[in-house]
CSV table of C-alpha atoms and ligand atoms in Angstrom, one decimal:
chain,number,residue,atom,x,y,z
I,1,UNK,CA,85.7,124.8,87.5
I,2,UNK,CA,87.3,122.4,89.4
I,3,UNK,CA,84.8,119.3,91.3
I,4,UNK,CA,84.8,119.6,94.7
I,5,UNK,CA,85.9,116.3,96.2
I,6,UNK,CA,86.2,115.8,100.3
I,7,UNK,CA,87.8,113.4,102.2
I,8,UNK,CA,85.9,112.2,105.6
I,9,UNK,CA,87.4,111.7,108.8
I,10,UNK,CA,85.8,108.0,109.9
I,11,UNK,CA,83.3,108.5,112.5
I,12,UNK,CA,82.7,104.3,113.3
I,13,UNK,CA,84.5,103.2,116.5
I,14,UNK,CA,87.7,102.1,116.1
I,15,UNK,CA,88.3,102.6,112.6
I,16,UNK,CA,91.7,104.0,111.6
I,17,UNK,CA,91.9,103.8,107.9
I,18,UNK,CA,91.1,106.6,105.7
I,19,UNK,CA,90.0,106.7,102.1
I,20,UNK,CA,92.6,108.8,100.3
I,21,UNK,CA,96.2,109.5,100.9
I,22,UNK,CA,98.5,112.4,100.1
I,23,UNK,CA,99.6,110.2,96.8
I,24,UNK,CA,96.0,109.7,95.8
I,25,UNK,CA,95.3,113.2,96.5
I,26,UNK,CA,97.6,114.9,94.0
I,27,UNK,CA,95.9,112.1,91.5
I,28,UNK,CA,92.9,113.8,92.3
I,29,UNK,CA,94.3,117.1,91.7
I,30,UNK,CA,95.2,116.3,88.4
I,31,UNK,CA,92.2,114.6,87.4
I,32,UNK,CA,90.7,118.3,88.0
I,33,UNK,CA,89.6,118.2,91.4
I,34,UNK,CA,89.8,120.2,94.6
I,35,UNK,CA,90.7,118.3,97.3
I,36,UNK,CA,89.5,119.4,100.7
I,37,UNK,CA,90.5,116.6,103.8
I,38,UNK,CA,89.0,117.1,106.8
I,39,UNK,CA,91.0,117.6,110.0
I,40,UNK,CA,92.7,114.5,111.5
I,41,UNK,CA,91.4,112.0,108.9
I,42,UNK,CA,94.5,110.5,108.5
I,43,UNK,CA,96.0,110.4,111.5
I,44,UNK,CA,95.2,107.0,112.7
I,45,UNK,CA,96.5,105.7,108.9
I,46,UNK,CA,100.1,107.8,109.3
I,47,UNK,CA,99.3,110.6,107.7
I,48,UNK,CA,99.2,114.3,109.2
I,49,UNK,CA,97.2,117.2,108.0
I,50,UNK,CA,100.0,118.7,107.1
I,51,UNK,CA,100.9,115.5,104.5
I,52,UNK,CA,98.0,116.2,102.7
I,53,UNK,CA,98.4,119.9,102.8
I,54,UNK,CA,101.6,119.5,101.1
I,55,UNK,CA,100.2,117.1,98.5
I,56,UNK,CA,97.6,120.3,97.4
I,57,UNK,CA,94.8,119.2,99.7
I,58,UNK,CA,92.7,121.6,101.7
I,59,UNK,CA,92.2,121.9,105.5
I,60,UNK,CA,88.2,121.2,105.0
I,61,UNK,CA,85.8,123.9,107.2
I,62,UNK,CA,82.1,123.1,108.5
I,63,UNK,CA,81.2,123.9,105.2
I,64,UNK,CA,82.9,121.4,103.4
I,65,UNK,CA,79.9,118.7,104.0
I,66,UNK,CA,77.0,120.6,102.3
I,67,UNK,CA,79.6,121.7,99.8
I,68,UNK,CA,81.5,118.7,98.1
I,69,UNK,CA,80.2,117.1,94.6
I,70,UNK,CA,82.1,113.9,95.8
I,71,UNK,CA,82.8,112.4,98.7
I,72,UNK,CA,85.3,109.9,99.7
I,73,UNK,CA,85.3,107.6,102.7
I,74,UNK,CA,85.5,103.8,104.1
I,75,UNK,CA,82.8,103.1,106.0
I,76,UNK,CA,79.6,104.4,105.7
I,77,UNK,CA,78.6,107.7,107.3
I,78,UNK,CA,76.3,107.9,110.1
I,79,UNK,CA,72.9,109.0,108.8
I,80,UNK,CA,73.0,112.3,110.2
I,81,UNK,CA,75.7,113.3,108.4
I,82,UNK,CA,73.9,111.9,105.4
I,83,UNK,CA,71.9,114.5,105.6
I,84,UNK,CA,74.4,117.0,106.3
I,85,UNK,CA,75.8,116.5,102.5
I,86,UNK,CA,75.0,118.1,99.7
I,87,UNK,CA,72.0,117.4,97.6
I,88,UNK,CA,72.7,114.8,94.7
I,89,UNK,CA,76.3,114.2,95.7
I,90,UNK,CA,78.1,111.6,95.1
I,91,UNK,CA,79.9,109.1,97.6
I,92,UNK,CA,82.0,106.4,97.1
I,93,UNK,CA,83.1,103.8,100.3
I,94,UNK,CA,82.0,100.4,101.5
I,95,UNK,CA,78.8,101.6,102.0
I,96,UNK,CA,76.5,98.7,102.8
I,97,UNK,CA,73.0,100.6,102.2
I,98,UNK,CA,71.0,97.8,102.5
I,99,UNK,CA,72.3,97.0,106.1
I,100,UNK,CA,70.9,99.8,107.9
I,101,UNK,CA,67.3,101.3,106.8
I,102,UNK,CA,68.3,104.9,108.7
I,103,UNK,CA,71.3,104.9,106.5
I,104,UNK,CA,69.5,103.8,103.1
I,105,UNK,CA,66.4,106.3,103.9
I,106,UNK,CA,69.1,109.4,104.6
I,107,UNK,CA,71.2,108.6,101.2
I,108,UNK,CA,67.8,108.8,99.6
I,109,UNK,CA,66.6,111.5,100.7
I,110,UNK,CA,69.3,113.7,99.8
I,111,UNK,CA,69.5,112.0,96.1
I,112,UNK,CA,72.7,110.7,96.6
I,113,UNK,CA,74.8,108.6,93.9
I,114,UNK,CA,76.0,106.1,95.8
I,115,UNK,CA,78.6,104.0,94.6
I,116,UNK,CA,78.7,100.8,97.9
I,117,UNK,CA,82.1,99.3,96.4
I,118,UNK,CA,80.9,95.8,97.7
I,119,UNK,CA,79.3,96.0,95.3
I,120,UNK,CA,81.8,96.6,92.2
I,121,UNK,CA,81.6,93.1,89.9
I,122,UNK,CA,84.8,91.5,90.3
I,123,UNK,CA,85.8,91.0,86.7
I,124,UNK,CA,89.7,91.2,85.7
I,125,UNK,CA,89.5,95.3,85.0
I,126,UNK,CA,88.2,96.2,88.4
I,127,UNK,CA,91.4,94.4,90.0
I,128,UNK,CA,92.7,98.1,90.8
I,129,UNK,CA,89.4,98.7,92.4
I,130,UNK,CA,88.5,95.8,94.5
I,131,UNK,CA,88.2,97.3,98.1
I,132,UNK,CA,87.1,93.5,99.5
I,133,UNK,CA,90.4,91.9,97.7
I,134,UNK,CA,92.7,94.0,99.2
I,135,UNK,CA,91.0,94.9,102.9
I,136,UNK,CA,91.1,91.1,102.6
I,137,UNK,CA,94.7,90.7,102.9
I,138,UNK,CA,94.9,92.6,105.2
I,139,UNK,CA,92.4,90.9,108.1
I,140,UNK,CA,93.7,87.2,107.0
I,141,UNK,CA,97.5,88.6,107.2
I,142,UNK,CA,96.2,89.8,111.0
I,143,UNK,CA,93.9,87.0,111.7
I,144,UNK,CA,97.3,84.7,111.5
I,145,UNK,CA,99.6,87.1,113.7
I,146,UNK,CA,96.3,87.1,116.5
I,147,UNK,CA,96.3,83.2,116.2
I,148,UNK,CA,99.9,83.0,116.7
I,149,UNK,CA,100.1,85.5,119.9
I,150,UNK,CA,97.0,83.7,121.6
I,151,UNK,CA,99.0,80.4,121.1
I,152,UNK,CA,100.7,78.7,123.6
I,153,UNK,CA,102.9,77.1,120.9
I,154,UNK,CA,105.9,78.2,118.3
I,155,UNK,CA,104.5,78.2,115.0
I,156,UNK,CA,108.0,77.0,113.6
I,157,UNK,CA,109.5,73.5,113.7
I,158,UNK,CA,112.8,74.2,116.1
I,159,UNK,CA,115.6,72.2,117.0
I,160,UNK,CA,117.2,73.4,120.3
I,161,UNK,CA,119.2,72.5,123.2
I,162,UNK,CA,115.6,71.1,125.0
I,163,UNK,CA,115.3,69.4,122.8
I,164,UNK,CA,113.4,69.2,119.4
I,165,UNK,CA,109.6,71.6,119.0
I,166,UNK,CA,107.6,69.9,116.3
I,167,UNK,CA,105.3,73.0,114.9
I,168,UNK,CA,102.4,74.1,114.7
I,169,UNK,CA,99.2,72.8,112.8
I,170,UNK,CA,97.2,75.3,111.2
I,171,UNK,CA,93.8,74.8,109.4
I,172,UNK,CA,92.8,77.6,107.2
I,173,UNK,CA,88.8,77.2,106.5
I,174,UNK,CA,87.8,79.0,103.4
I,175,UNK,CA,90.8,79.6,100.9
I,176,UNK,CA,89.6,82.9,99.3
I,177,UNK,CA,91.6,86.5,99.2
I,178,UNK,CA,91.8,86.6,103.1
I,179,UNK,CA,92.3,82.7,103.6
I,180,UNK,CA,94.8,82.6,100.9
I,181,UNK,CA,97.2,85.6,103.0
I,182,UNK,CA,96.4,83.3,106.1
I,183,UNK,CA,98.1,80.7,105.2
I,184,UNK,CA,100.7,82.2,103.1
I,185,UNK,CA,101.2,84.5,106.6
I,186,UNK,CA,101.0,81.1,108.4
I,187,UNK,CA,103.6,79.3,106.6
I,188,UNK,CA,106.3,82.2,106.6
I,189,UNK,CA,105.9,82.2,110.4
I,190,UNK,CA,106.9,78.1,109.8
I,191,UNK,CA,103.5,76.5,110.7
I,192,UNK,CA,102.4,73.1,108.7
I,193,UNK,CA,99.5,74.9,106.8
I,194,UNK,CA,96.2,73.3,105.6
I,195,UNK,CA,93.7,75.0,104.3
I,196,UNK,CA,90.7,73.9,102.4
I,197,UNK,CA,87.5,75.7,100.9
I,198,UNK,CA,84.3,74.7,98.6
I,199,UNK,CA,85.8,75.7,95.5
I,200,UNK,CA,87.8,73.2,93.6
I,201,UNK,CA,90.0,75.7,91.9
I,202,UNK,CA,91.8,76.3,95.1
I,203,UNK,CA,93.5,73.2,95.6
I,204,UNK,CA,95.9,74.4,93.6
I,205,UNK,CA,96.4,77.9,95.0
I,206,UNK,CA,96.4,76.5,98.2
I,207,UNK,CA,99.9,74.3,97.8
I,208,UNK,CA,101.2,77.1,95.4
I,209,UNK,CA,101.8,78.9,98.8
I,210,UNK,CA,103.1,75.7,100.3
I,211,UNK,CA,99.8,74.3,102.5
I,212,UNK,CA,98.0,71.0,101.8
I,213,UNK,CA,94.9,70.8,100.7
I,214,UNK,CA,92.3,69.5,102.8
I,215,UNK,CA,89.8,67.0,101.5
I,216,UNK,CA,86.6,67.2,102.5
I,217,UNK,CA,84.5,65.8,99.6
I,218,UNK,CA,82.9,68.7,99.0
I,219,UNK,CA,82.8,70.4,96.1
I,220,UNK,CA,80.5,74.0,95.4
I,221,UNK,CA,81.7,76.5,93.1
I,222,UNK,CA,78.8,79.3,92.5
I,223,UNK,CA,78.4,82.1,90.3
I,224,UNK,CA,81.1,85.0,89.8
I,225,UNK,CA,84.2,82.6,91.4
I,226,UNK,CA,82.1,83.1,95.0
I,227,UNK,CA,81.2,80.1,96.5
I,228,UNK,CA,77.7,78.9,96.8
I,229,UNK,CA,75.2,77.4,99.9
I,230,UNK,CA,75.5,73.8,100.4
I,231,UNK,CA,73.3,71.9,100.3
I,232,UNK,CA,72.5,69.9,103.6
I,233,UNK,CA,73.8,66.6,102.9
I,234,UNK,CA,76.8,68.4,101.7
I,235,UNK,CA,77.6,70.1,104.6
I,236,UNK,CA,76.7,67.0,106.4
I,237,UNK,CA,79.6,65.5,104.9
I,238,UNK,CA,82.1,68.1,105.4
I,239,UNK,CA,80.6,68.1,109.3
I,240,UNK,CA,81.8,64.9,109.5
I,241,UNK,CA,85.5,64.5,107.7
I,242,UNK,CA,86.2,68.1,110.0
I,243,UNK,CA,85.0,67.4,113.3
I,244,UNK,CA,87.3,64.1,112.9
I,245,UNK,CA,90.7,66.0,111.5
I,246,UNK,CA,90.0,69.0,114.1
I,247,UNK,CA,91.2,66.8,116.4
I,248,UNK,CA,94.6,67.1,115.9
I,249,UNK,CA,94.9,70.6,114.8
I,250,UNK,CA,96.4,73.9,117.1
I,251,UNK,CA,95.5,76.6,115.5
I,252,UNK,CA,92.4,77.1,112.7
I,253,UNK,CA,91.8,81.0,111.4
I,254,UNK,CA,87.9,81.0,109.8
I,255,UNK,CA,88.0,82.9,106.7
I,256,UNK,CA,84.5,81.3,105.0
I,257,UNK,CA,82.0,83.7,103.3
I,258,UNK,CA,79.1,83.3,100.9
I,259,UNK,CA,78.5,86.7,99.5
I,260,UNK,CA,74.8,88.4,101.0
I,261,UNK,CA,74.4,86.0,103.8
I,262,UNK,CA,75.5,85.0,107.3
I,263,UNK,CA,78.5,83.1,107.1
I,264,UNK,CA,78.3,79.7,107.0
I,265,UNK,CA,78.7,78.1,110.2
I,266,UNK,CA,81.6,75.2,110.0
I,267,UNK,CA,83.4,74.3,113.2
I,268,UNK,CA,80.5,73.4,115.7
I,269,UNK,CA,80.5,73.5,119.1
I,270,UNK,CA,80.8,69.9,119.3
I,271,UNK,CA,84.0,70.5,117.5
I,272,UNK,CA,85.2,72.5,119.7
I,273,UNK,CA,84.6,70.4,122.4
I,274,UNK,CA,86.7,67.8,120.8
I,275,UNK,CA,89.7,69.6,120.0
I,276,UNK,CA,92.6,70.0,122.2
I,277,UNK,CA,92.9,71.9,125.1
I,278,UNK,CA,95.5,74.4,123.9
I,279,UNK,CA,93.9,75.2,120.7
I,280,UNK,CA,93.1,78.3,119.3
I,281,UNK,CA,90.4,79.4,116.8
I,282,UNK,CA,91.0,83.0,115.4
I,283,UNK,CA,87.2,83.7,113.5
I,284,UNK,CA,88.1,86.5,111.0
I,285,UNK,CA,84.1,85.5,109.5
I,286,UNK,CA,82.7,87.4,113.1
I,287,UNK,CA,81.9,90.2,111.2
I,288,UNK,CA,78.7,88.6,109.9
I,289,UNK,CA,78.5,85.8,112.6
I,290,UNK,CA,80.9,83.8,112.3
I,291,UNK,CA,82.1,80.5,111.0
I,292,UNK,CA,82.5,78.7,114.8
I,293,UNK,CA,79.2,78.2,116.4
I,294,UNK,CA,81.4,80.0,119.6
I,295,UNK,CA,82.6,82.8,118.5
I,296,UNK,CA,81.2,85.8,119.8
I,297,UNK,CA,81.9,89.0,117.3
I,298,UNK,CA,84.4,90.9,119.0
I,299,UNK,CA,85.4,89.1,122.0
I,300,UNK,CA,87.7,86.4,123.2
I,301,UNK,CA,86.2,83.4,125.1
I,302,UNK,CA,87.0,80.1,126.4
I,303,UNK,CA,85.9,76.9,125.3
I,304,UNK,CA,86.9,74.2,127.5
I,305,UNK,CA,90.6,74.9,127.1
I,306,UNK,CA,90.0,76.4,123.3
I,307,UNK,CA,90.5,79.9,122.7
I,308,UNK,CA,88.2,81.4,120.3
I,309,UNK,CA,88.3,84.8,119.1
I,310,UNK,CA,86.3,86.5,116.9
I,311,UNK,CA,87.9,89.8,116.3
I,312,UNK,CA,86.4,92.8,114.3
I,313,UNK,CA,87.5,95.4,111.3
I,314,UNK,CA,90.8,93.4,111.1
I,315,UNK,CA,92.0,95.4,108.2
I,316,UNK,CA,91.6,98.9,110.4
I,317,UNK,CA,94.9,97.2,112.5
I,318,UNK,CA,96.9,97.4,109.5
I,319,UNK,CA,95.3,101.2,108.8
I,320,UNK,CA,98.9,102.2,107.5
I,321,UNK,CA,99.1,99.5,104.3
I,322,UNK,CA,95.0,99.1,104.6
I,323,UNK,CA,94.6,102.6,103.5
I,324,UNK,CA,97.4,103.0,101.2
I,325,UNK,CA,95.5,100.1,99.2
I,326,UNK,CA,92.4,101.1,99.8
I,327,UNK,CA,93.1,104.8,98.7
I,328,UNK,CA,94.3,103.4,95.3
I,329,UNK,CA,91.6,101.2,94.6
I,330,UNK,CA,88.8,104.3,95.5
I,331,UNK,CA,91.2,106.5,93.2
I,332,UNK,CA,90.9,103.9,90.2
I,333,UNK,CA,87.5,103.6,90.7
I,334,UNK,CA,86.6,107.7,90.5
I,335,UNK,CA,88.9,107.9,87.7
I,336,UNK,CA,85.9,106.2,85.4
I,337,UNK,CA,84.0,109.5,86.5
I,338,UNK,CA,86.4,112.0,87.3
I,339,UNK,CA,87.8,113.7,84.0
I,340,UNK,CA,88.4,117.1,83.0
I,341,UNK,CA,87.2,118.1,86.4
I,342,UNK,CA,84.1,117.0,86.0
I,343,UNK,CA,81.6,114.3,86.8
I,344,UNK,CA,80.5,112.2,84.2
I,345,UNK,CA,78.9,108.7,84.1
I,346,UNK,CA,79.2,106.5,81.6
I,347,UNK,CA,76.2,103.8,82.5
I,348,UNK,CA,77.0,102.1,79.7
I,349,UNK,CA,80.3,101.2,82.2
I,350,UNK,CA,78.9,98.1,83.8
I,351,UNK,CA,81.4,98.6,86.7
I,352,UNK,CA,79.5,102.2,87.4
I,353,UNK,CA,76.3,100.7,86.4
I,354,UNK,CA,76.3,97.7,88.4
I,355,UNK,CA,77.9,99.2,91.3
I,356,UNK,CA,75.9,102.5,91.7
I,357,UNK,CA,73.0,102.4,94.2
I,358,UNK,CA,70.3,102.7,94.0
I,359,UNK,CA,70.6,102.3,89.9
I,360,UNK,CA,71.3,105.3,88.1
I,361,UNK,CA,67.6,106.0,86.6
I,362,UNK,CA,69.4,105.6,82.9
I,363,UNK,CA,70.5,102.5,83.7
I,364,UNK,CA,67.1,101.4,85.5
I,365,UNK,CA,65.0,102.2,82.7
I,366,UNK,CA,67.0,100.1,80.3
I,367,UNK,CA,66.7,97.2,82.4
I,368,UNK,CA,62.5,97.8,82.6
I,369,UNK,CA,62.7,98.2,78.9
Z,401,NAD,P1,84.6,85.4,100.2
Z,401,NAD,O1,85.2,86.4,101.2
Z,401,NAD,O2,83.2,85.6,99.8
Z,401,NAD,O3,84.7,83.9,100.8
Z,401,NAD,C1,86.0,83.4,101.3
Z,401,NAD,C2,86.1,82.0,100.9
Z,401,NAD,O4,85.2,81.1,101.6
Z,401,NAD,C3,85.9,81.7,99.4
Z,401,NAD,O5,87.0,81.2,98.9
Z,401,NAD,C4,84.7,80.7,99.5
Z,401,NAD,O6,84.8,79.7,98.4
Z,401,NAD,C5,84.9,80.0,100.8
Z,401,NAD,N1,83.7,79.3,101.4
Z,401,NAD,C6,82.4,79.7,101.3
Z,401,NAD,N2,81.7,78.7,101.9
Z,401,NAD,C7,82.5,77.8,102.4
Z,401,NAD,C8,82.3,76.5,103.1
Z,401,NAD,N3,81.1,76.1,103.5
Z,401,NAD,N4,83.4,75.8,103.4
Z,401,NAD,C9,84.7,76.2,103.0
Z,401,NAD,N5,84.9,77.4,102.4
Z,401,NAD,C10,83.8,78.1,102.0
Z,401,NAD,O7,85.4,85.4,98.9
Z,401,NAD,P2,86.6,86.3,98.4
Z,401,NAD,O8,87.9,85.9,99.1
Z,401,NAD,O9,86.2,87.7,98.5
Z,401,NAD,O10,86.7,85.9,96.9
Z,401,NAD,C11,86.5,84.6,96.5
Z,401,NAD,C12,87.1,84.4,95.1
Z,401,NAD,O11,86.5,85.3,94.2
Z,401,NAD,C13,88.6,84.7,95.0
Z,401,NAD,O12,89.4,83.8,95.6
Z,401,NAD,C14,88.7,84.8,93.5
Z,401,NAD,O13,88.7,83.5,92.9
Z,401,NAD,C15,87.5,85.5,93.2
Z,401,NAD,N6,87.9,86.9,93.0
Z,401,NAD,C16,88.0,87.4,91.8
Z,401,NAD,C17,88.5,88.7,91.6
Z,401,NAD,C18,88.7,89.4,90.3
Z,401,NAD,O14,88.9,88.7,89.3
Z,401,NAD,N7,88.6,90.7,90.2
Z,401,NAD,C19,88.7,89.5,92.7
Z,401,NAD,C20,88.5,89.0,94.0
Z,401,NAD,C21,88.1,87.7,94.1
């Protein structure tokens, strides 16, 4: 008996990725699966039905929902078609279940294993697995390109018959996976590149790739390698150093995050206000509000001469890479599960333990006991 594994087309607006690709797919195969896709799922990424027909992949009917053991996809499912899978299956995706009550109550009430991969622990063996790390690269790789087309400025330094173009300054804020491909992006497009974040650690990092650290005497490494809260005098501080050195910058891509809340908000309006006319903010932290107080999730505005965007699902532009990445790291991830074609969980796994949801009742009950 082979598990029956499908592959969901992405209902969400907009999205183009898709959570398995033909070369995942005949991994799957040969981990024991069958491998049903439904129609069009990959399109968007590059990849026809008929790609993933000739990888061993199945055209997946209307029956294909109630029918799969396991069931792949990037964002999560509308709760309706919760409801539509079968009982006690598992799905794997970026399934946030604690954003949306509908969607927590439907994955519930069909007993589902779900495995939200926000939520896998980012230790050194779940490299191949992290979903966040590499859809990261992706939106702070676009964040920079957005930022550079909504410029009215080269990036590059250029010497020409005019006469000589001095280039670009461009502040990264927050220095993690996303921030890190900003200004790596940033500086192969010839900007000067700053870039500067709570942690101390990536100082270093951060002139590796050939930006400046920026010093705001702040210092506030958390648990896990994630940043933590500031306190208020802290960000007081780093108020204060910023709204002064914003004065003089073109360009500034927002990549900040705390993990579980809002993003922390870090250019004001009054910072905006001072910066040139000209300048551009690209706010790649929109998705959970936003690291500009004017930024507006998924729009474009004007600020008194300052462009601020705050653009959404930035990894869904690059769907092509974005998905061949993503595909991988939901592969390596089943592959802790998927042997022999069959399903078996080892909670003794902290990456299945701590990343199923809700907690296998195995694993639950140790933790009461
Ligand atoms: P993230 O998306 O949660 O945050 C982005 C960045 O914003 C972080 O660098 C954070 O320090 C910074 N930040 C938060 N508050 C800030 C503030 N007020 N001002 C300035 N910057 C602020 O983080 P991420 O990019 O997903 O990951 C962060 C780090 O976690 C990585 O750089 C890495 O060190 C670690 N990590 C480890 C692994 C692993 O070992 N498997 C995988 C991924 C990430």
């Amino acid at each position: 008996m082979a598990v029956e594994v499908l592959v969901l087309r992405e209902a969400a607006a907009g999205e183009k990725r898709v959570a398995a690709t033909p070369e995942t797919v005949k991994k799957l195969l040969a981990a024991g699966a069958r491998v049903q896709v439904e129609p069009g799922a990959g399109l968007a990424a590059g990849i026809t039905d008929q790609a993933y027909l000739d990888a061993g992949a199945q055209a997946a009917g209307a029956a294909a929902r109630a029918a799969a053991e396991l069931v792949l996809c990037v964002q999560p499912p509308p709760a309706e078609a919760i409801a539509g899978l079968r009982q006690g299956a598992t799905l794997v995706g970026v399934l946030q279940p604690q954003a949306d009550e509908a969607r927590a109550a439907a994955l519930q009430a069909r007993g589902i294993r779900a495995f939200p991969l926000e939520r896998l622990p980012r230790t050194t063996r779940a490299q191949a697995m992290d979903v966040l790390s590499s859809q990261a690269g992706m939106a702070g790789y676009k964040a920079v390109l957005i930022a550079a087309q909504l410029a009215p400025r080269f990036f590059p330094m250029l010497t020409t018959a005019a006469g000589t173009i001095r280039p670009s300054k461009v502040l990264i804020v927050g220095a993690g996976v996303a921030g890190l491909q900003a200004i790596a992006t940033a500086r192969r497009l010839g900007a000067q590149v700053e870039g500067f974040d709570v942690r101390p650690e990536t100082r270093e990092q951060i002139e590796s790739l050939g930006g400046k650290f920026l010093d705001l005497g702040v210092s506030a490494a958390g648990e896990g390698g994630y940043a933590r809260q500031l306190t208020d005098e802290e960000r007081a501080e780093q108020q204060r150093r910023l709204a002064d050195h914003l004065k003089g910058i073109d360009v500034v891509v927002c990549t900040a995050a705390v993990p579980g809340r809002p993003a922390p908000k870090i250019v004001t309006a009054a910072m905006v206000a001072g910066m040139k006319p000209g300048s551009v903010i690209v706010d790649l932290a929109a998705e959970t509000g936003g690291n500009c107080e004017a930024t507006r999730p998924g729009e474009t505005v004007e600020q008194g001469g300052v462009t601020v965007a705050g653009p959404l699902n930035l990894a869904s532009m690059g769907a092509v890479h974005a998905s061949e990445m993503y595909a991988r790291n939901v592969y390596n991830f089943v592959a802790l599960f998927l042997k022999d074609g069959a399903l078996a969980f080892d909670w003794n796994d902290e990456l299945l333990a701590k990343t199923a949801w809700p907690a296998a009742p195995e694993v639950a009950a140790a933790e009461a006991g």
